[in-house]
PDB file of C-alpha atoms in Angstrom:
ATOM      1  CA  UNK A 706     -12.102 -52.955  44.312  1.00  0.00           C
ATOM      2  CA  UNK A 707      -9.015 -53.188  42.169  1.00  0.00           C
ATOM      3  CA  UNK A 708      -9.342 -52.803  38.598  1.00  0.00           C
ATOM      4  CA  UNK A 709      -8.716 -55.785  35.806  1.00  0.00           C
ATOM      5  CA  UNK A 710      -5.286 -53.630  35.519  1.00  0.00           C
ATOM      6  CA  UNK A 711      -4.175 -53.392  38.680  1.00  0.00           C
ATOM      7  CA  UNK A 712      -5.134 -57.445  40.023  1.00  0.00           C
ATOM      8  CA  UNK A 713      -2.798 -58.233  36.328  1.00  0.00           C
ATOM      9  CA  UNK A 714       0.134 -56.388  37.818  1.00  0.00           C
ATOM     10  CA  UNK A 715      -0.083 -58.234  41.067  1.00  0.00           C
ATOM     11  CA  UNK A 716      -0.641 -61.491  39.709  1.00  0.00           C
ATOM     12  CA  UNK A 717       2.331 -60.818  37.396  1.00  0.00           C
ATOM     13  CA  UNK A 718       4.398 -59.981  40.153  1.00  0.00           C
ATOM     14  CA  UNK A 719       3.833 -63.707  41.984  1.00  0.00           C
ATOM     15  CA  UNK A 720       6.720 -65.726  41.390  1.00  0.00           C
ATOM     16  CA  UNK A 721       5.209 -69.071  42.868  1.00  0.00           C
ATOM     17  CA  UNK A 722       1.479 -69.320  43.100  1.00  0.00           C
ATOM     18  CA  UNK A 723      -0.022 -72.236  45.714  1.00  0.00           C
ATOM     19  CA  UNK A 724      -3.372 -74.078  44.650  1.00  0.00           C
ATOM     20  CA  UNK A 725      -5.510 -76.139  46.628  1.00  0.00           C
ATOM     21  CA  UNK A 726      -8.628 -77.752  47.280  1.00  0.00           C
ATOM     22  CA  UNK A 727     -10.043 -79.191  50.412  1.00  0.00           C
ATOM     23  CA  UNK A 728     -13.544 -79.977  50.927  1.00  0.00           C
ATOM     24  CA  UNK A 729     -13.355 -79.189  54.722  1.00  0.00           C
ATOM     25  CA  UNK A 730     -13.016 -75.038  55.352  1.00  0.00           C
ATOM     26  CA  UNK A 731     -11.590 -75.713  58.807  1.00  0.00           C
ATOM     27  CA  UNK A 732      -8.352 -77.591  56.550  1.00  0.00           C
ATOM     28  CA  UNK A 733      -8.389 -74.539  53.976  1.00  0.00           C
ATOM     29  CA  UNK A 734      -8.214 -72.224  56.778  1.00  0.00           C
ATOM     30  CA  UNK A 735      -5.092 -73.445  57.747  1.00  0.00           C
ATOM     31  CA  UNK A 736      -3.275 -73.835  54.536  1.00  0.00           C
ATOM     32  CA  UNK A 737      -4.416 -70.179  54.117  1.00  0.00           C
ATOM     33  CA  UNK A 738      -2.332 -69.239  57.293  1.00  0.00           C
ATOM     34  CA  UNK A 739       0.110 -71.255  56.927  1.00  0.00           C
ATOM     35  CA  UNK A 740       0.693 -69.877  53.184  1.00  0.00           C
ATOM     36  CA  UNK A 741       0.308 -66.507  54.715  1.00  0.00           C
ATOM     37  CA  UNK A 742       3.118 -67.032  57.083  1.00  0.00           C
ATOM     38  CA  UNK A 743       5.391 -67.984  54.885  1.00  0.00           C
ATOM     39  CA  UNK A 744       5.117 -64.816  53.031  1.00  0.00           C
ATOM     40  CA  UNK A 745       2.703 -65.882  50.111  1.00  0.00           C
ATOM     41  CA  UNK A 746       0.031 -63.157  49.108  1.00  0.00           C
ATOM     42  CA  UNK A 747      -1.955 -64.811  46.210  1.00  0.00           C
ATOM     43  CA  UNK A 748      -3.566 -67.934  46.231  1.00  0.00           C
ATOM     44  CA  UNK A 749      -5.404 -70.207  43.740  1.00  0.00           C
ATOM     45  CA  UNK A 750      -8.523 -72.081  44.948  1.00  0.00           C
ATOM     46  CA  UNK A 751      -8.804 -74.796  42.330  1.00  0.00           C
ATOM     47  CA  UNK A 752     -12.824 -75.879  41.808  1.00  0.00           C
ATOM     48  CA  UNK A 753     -12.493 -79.325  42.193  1.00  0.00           C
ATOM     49  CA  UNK A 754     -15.083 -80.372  44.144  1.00  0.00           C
ATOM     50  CA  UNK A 755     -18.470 -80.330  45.818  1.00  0.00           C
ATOM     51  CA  UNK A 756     -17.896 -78.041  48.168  1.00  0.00           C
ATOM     52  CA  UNK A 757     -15.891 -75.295  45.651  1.00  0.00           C
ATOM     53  CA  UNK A 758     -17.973 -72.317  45.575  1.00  0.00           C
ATOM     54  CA  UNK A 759     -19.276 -72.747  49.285  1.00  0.00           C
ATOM     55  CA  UNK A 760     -15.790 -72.827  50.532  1.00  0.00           C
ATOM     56  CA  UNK A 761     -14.472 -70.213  48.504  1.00  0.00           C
ATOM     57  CA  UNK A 762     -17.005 -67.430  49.763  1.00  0.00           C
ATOM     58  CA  UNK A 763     -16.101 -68.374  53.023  1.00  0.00           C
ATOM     59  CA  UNK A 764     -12.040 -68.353  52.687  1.00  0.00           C
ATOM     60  CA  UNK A 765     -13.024 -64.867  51.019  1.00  0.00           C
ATOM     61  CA  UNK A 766     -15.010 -63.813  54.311  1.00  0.00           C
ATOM     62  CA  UNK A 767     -11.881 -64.957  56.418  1.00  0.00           C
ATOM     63  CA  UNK A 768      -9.876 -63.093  54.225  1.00  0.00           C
ATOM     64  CA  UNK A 769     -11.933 -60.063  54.246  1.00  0.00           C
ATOM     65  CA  UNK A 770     -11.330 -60.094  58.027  1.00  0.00           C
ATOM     66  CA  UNK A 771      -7.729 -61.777  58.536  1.00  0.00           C
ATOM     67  CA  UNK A 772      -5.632 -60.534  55.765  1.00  0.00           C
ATOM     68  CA  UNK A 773      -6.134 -57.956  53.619  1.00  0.00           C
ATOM     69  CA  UNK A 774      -3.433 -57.978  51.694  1.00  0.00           C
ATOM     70  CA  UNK A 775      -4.306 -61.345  50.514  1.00  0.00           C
ATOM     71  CA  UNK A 776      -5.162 -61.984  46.487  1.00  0.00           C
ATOM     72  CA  UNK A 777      -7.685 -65.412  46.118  1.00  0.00           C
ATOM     73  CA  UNK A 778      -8.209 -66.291  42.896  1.00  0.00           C
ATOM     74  CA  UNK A 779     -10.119 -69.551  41.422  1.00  0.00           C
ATOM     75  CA  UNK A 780      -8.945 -72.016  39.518  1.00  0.00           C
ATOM     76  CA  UNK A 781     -10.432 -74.626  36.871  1.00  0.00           C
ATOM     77  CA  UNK A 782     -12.556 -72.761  36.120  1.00  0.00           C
ATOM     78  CA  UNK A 783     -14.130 -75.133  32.970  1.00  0.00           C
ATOM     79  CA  UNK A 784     -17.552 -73.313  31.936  1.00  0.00           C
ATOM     80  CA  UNK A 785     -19.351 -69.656  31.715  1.00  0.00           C
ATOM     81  CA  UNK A 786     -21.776 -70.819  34.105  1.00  0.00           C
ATOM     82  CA  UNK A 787     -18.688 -71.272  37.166  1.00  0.00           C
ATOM     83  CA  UNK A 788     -16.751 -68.406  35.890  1.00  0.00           C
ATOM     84  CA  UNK A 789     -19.788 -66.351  36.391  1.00  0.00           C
ATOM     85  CA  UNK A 790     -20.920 -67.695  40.066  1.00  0.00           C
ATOM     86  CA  UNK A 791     -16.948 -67.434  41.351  1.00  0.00           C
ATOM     87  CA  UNK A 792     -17.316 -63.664  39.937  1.00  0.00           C
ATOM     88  CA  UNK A 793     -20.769 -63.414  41.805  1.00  0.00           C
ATOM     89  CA  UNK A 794     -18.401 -64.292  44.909  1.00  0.00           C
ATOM     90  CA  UNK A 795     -16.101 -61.849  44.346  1.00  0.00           C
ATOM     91  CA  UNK A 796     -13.139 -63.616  43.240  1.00  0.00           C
ATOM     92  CA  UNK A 797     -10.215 -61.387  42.714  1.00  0.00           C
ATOM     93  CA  UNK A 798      -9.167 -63.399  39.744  1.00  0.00           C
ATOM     94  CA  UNK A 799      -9.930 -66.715  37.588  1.00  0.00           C
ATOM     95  CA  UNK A 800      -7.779 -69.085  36.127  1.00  0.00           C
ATOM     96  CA  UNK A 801      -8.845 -72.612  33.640  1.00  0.00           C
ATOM     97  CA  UNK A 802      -7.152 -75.347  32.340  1.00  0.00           C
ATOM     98  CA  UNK A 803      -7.705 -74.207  28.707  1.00  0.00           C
ATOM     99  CA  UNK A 804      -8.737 -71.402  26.685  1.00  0.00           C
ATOM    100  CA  UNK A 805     -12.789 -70.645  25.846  1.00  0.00           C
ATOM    101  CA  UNK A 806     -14.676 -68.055  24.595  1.00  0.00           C
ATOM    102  CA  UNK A 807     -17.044 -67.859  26.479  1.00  0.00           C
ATOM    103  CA  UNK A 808     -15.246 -67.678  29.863  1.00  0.00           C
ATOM    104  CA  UNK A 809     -12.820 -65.393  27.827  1.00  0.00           C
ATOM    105  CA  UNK A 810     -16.468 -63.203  27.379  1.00  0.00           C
ATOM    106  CA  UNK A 811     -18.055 -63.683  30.828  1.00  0.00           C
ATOM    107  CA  UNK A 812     -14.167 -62.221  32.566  1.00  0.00           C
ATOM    108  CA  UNK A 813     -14.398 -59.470  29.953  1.00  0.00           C
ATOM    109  CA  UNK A 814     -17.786 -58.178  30.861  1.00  0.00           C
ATOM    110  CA  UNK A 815     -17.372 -58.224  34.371  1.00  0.00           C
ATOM    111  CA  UNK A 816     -13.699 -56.901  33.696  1.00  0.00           C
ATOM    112  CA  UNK A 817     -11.849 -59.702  35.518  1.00  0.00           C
ATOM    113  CA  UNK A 818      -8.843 -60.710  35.327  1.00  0.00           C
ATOM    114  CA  UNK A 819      -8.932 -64.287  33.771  1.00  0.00           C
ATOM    115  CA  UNK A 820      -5.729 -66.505  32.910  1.00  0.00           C
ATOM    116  CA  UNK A 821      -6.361 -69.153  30.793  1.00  0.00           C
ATOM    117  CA  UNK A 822      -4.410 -72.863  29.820  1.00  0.00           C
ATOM    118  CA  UNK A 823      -2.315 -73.342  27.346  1.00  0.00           C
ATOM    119  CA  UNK A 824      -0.334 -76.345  25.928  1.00  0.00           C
ATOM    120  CA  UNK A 825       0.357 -75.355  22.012  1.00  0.00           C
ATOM    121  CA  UNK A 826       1.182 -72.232  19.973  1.00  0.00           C
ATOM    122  CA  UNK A 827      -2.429 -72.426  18.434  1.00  0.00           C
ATOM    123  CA  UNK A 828      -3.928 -72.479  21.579  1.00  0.00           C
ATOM    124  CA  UNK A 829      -1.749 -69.369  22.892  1.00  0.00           C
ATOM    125  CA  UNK A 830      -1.900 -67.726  19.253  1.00  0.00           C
ATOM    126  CA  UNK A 831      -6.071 -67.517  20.043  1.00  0.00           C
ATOM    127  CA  UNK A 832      -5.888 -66.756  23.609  1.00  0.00           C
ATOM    128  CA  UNK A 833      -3.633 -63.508  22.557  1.00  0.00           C
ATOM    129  CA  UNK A 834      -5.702 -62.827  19.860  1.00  0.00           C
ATOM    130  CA  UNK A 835      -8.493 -62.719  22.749  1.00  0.00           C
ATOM    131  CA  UNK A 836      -6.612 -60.244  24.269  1.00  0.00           C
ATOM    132  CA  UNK A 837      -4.654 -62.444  27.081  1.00  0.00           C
ATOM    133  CA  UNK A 838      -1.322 -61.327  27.681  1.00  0.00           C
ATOM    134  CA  UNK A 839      -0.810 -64.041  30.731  1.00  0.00           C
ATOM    135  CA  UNK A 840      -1.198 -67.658  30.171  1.00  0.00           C
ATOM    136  CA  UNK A 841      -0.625 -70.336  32.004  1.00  0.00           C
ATOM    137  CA  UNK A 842       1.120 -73.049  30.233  1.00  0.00           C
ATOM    138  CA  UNK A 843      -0.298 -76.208  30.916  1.00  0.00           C
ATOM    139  CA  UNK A 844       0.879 -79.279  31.725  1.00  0.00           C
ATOM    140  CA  UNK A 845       4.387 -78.255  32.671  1.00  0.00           C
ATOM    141  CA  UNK A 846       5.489 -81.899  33.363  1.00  0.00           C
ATOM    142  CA  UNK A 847       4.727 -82.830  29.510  1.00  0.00           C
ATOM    143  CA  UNK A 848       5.795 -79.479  28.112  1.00  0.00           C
ATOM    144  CA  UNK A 849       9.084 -78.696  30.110  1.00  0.00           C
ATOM    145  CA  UNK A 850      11.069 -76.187  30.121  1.00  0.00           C
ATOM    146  CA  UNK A 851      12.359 -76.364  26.748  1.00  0.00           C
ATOM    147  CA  UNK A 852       9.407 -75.613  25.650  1.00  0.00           C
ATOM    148  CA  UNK A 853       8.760 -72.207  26.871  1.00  0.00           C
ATOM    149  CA  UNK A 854      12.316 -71.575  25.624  1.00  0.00           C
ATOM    150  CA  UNK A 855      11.508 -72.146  21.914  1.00  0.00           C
ATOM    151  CA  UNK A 856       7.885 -70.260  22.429  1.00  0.00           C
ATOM    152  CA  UNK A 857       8.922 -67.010  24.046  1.00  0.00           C
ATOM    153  CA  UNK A 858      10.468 -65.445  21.076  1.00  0.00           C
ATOM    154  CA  UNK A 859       7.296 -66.024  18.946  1.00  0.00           C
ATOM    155  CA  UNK A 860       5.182 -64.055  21.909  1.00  0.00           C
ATOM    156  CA  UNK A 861       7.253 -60.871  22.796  1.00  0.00           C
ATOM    157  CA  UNK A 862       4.290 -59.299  24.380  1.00  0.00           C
ATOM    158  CA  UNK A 863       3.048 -62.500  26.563  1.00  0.00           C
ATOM    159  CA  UNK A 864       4.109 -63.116  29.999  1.00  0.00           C
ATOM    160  CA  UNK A 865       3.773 -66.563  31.017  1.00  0.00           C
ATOM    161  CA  UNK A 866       3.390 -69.411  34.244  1.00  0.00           C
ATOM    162  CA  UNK A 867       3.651 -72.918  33.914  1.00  0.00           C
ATOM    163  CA  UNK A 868       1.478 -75.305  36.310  1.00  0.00           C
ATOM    164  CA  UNK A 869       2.162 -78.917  36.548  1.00  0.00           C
ATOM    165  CA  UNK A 870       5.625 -80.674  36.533  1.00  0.00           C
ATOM    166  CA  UNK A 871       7.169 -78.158  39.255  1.00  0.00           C
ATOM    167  CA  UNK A 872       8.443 -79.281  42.432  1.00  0.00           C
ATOM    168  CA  UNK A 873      10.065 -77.575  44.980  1.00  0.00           C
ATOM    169  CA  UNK A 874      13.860 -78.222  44.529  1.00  0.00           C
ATOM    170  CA  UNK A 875      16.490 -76.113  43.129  1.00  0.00           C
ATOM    171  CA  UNK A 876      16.496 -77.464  39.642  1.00  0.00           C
ATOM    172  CA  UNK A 877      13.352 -78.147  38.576  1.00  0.00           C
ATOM    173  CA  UNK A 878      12.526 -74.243  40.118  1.00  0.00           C
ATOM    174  CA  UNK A 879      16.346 -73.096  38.234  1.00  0.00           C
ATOM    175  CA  UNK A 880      15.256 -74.481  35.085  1.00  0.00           C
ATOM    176  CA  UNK A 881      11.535 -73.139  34.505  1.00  0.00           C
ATOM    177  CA  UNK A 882      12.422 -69.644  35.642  1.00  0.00           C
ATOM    178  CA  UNK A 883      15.920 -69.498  33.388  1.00  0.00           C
ATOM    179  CA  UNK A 884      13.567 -70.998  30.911  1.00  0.00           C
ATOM    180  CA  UNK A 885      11.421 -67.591  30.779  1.00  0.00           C
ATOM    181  CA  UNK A 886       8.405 -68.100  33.279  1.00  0.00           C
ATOM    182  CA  UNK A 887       7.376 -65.376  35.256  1.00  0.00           C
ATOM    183  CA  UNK A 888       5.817 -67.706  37.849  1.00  0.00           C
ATOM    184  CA  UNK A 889       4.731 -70.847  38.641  1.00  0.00           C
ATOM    185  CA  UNK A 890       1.887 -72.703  40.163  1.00  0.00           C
ATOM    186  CA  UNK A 891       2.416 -75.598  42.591  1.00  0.00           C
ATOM    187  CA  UNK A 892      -0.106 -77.861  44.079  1.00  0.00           C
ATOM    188  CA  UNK A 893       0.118 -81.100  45.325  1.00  0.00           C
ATOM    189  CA  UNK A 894       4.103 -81.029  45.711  1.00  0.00           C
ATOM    190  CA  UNK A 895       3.771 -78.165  48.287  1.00  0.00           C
ATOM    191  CA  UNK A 896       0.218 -78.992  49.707  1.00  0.00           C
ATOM    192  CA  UNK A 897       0.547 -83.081  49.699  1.00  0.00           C
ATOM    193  CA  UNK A 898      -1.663 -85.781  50.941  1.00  0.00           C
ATOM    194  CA  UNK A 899       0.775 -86.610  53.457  1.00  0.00           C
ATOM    195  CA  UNK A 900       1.018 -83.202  54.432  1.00  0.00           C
ATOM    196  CA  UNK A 901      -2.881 -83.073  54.717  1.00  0.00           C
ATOM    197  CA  UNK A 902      -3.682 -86.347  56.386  1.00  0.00           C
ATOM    198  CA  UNK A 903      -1.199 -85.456  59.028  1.00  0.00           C
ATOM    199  CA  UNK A 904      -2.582 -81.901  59.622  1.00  0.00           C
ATOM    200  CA  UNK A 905       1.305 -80.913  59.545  1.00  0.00           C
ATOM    201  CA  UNK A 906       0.568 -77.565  58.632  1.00  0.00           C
ATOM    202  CA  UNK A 907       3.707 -75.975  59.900  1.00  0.00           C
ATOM    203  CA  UNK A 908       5.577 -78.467  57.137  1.00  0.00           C
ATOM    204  CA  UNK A 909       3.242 -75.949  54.213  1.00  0.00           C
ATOM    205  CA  UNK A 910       4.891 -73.248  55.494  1.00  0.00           C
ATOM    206  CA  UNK A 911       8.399 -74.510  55.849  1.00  0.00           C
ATOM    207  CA  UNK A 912       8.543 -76.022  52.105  1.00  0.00           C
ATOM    208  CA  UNK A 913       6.891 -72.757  50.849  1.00  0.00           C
ATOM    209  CA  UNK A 914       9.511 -70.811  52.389  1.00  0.00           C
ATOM    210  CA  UNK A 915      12.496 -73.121  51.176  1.00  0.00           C
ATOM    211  CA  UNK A 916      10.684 -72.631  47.825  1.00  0.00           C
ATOM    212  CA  UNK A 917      10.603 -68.718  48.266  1.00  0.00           C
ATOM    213  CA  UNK A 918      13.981 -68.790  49.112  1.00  0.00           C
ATOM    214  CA  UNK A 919      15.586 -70.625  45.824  1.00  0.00           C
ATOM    215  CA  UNK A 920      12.979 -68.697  43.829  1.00  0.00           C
ATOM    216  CA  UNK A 921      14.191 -64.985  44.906  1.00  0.00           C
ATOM    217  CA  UNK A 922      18.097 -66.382  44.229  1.00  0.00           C
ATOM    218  CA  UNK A 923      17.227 -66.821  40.513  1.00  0.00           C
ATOM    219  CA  UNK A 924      18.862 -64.901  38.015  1.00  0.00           C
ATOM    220  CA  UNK A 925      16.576 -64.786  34.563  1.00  0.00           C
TER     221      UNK A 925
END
């Protein structure tokens, strides 16, 4: 088991982090391959629905046996109480929508890795004070780019992602990463409805890749 440290340093590393939720395994399955293929090693799970935690211990069991060198974290992660189950599971790290002290407490004693939301420099003022040095900034499409521009220089010692208002083209990807992020998280504009209701899996991987691509051409 990797330490608090070490998962940190990986996570850091992720340049574009894919999030998901699906309340039938056999569909999460194969966004998890198709992901894989495309060259993505971390994932966020986001608990958004009934079937969350069930579905999450068993992506972790295909994991376990499939791919190895594959980081699943959870996401929206909202009270102690889920933050402490999704632990239970063995998540590898967690990740909510805002910052509390009690999930901040429940990561610490079980020394996990947890990466919490962010929208103002109060909010990321307390979470550093908490000892976070990786937030999330959250939502991306009403903070922009600008914003983490004007932030970074009052948080030297904070890395930071942005979820929400990134797509998959060349500028929107240009300008958040020139803009200072170390990573970002996409959902729905990488894993869409369409995408889903067709089953057009292979489509995941191809827009993930194009995504990889532009992503790795970036100059900071």
């Amino acid at each position: 088991m990797m330490t608090e440290d070490q998962m940190k340093a990986i996570v850091k590393k992720v340049k574009l982090l894919p999030l998901f939720y699906h309340d039938d395994i056999a569909v999460c399955i194969e966004i998890v391959k198709a992901l894989y293929a495309a060259g993505i090693r971390c994932i966020e799970f986001t608990n958004r629905g009934p079937k969350a935690l069930e579905n999450f211990k068993l992506l972790l069991s295909y994991r376990n046996t499939n791919y190895t060198d594959l980081v699943l974290g959870i996401g929206t992660i909202q009270h102690q109480k889920e933050a402490e189950a999704f632990i239970e599971t063995g998540a590898d790290f967690l990740i909510s929508p805002f910052f509390d002290q009690s999930i901040a407490d429940a990561a610490y004693l079980h020394k996990k890795l947890w990466i919490p939301g962010c929208m103002t420099t109060t909010e990321i003022h307390v979470a550093e004070n908490a000892g976070c040095d990786l937030i999330k900034l959250f939502p991306g499409n009403v903070l922009g780019p600008d914003f983490v521009t004007a932030i970074k220089p009052l948080f030297p010692n904070l890395s930071f992602m942005v979820t929400g208002g990134v797509d998959t083209s060349k500028e929107n990807l240009t300008a958040w990463f020139k803009a200072g992020v170390i990573g970002v998280g996409m959902g729905s504009k990488l894993i869409s409805e369409e995408i889903l209701s067709t089953k057009n899996y292979a489509e995941i991987e191809t827009q993930t890749t194009k995504a990889l691509e532009i992503i790795n051409t970036i100059k900071n």
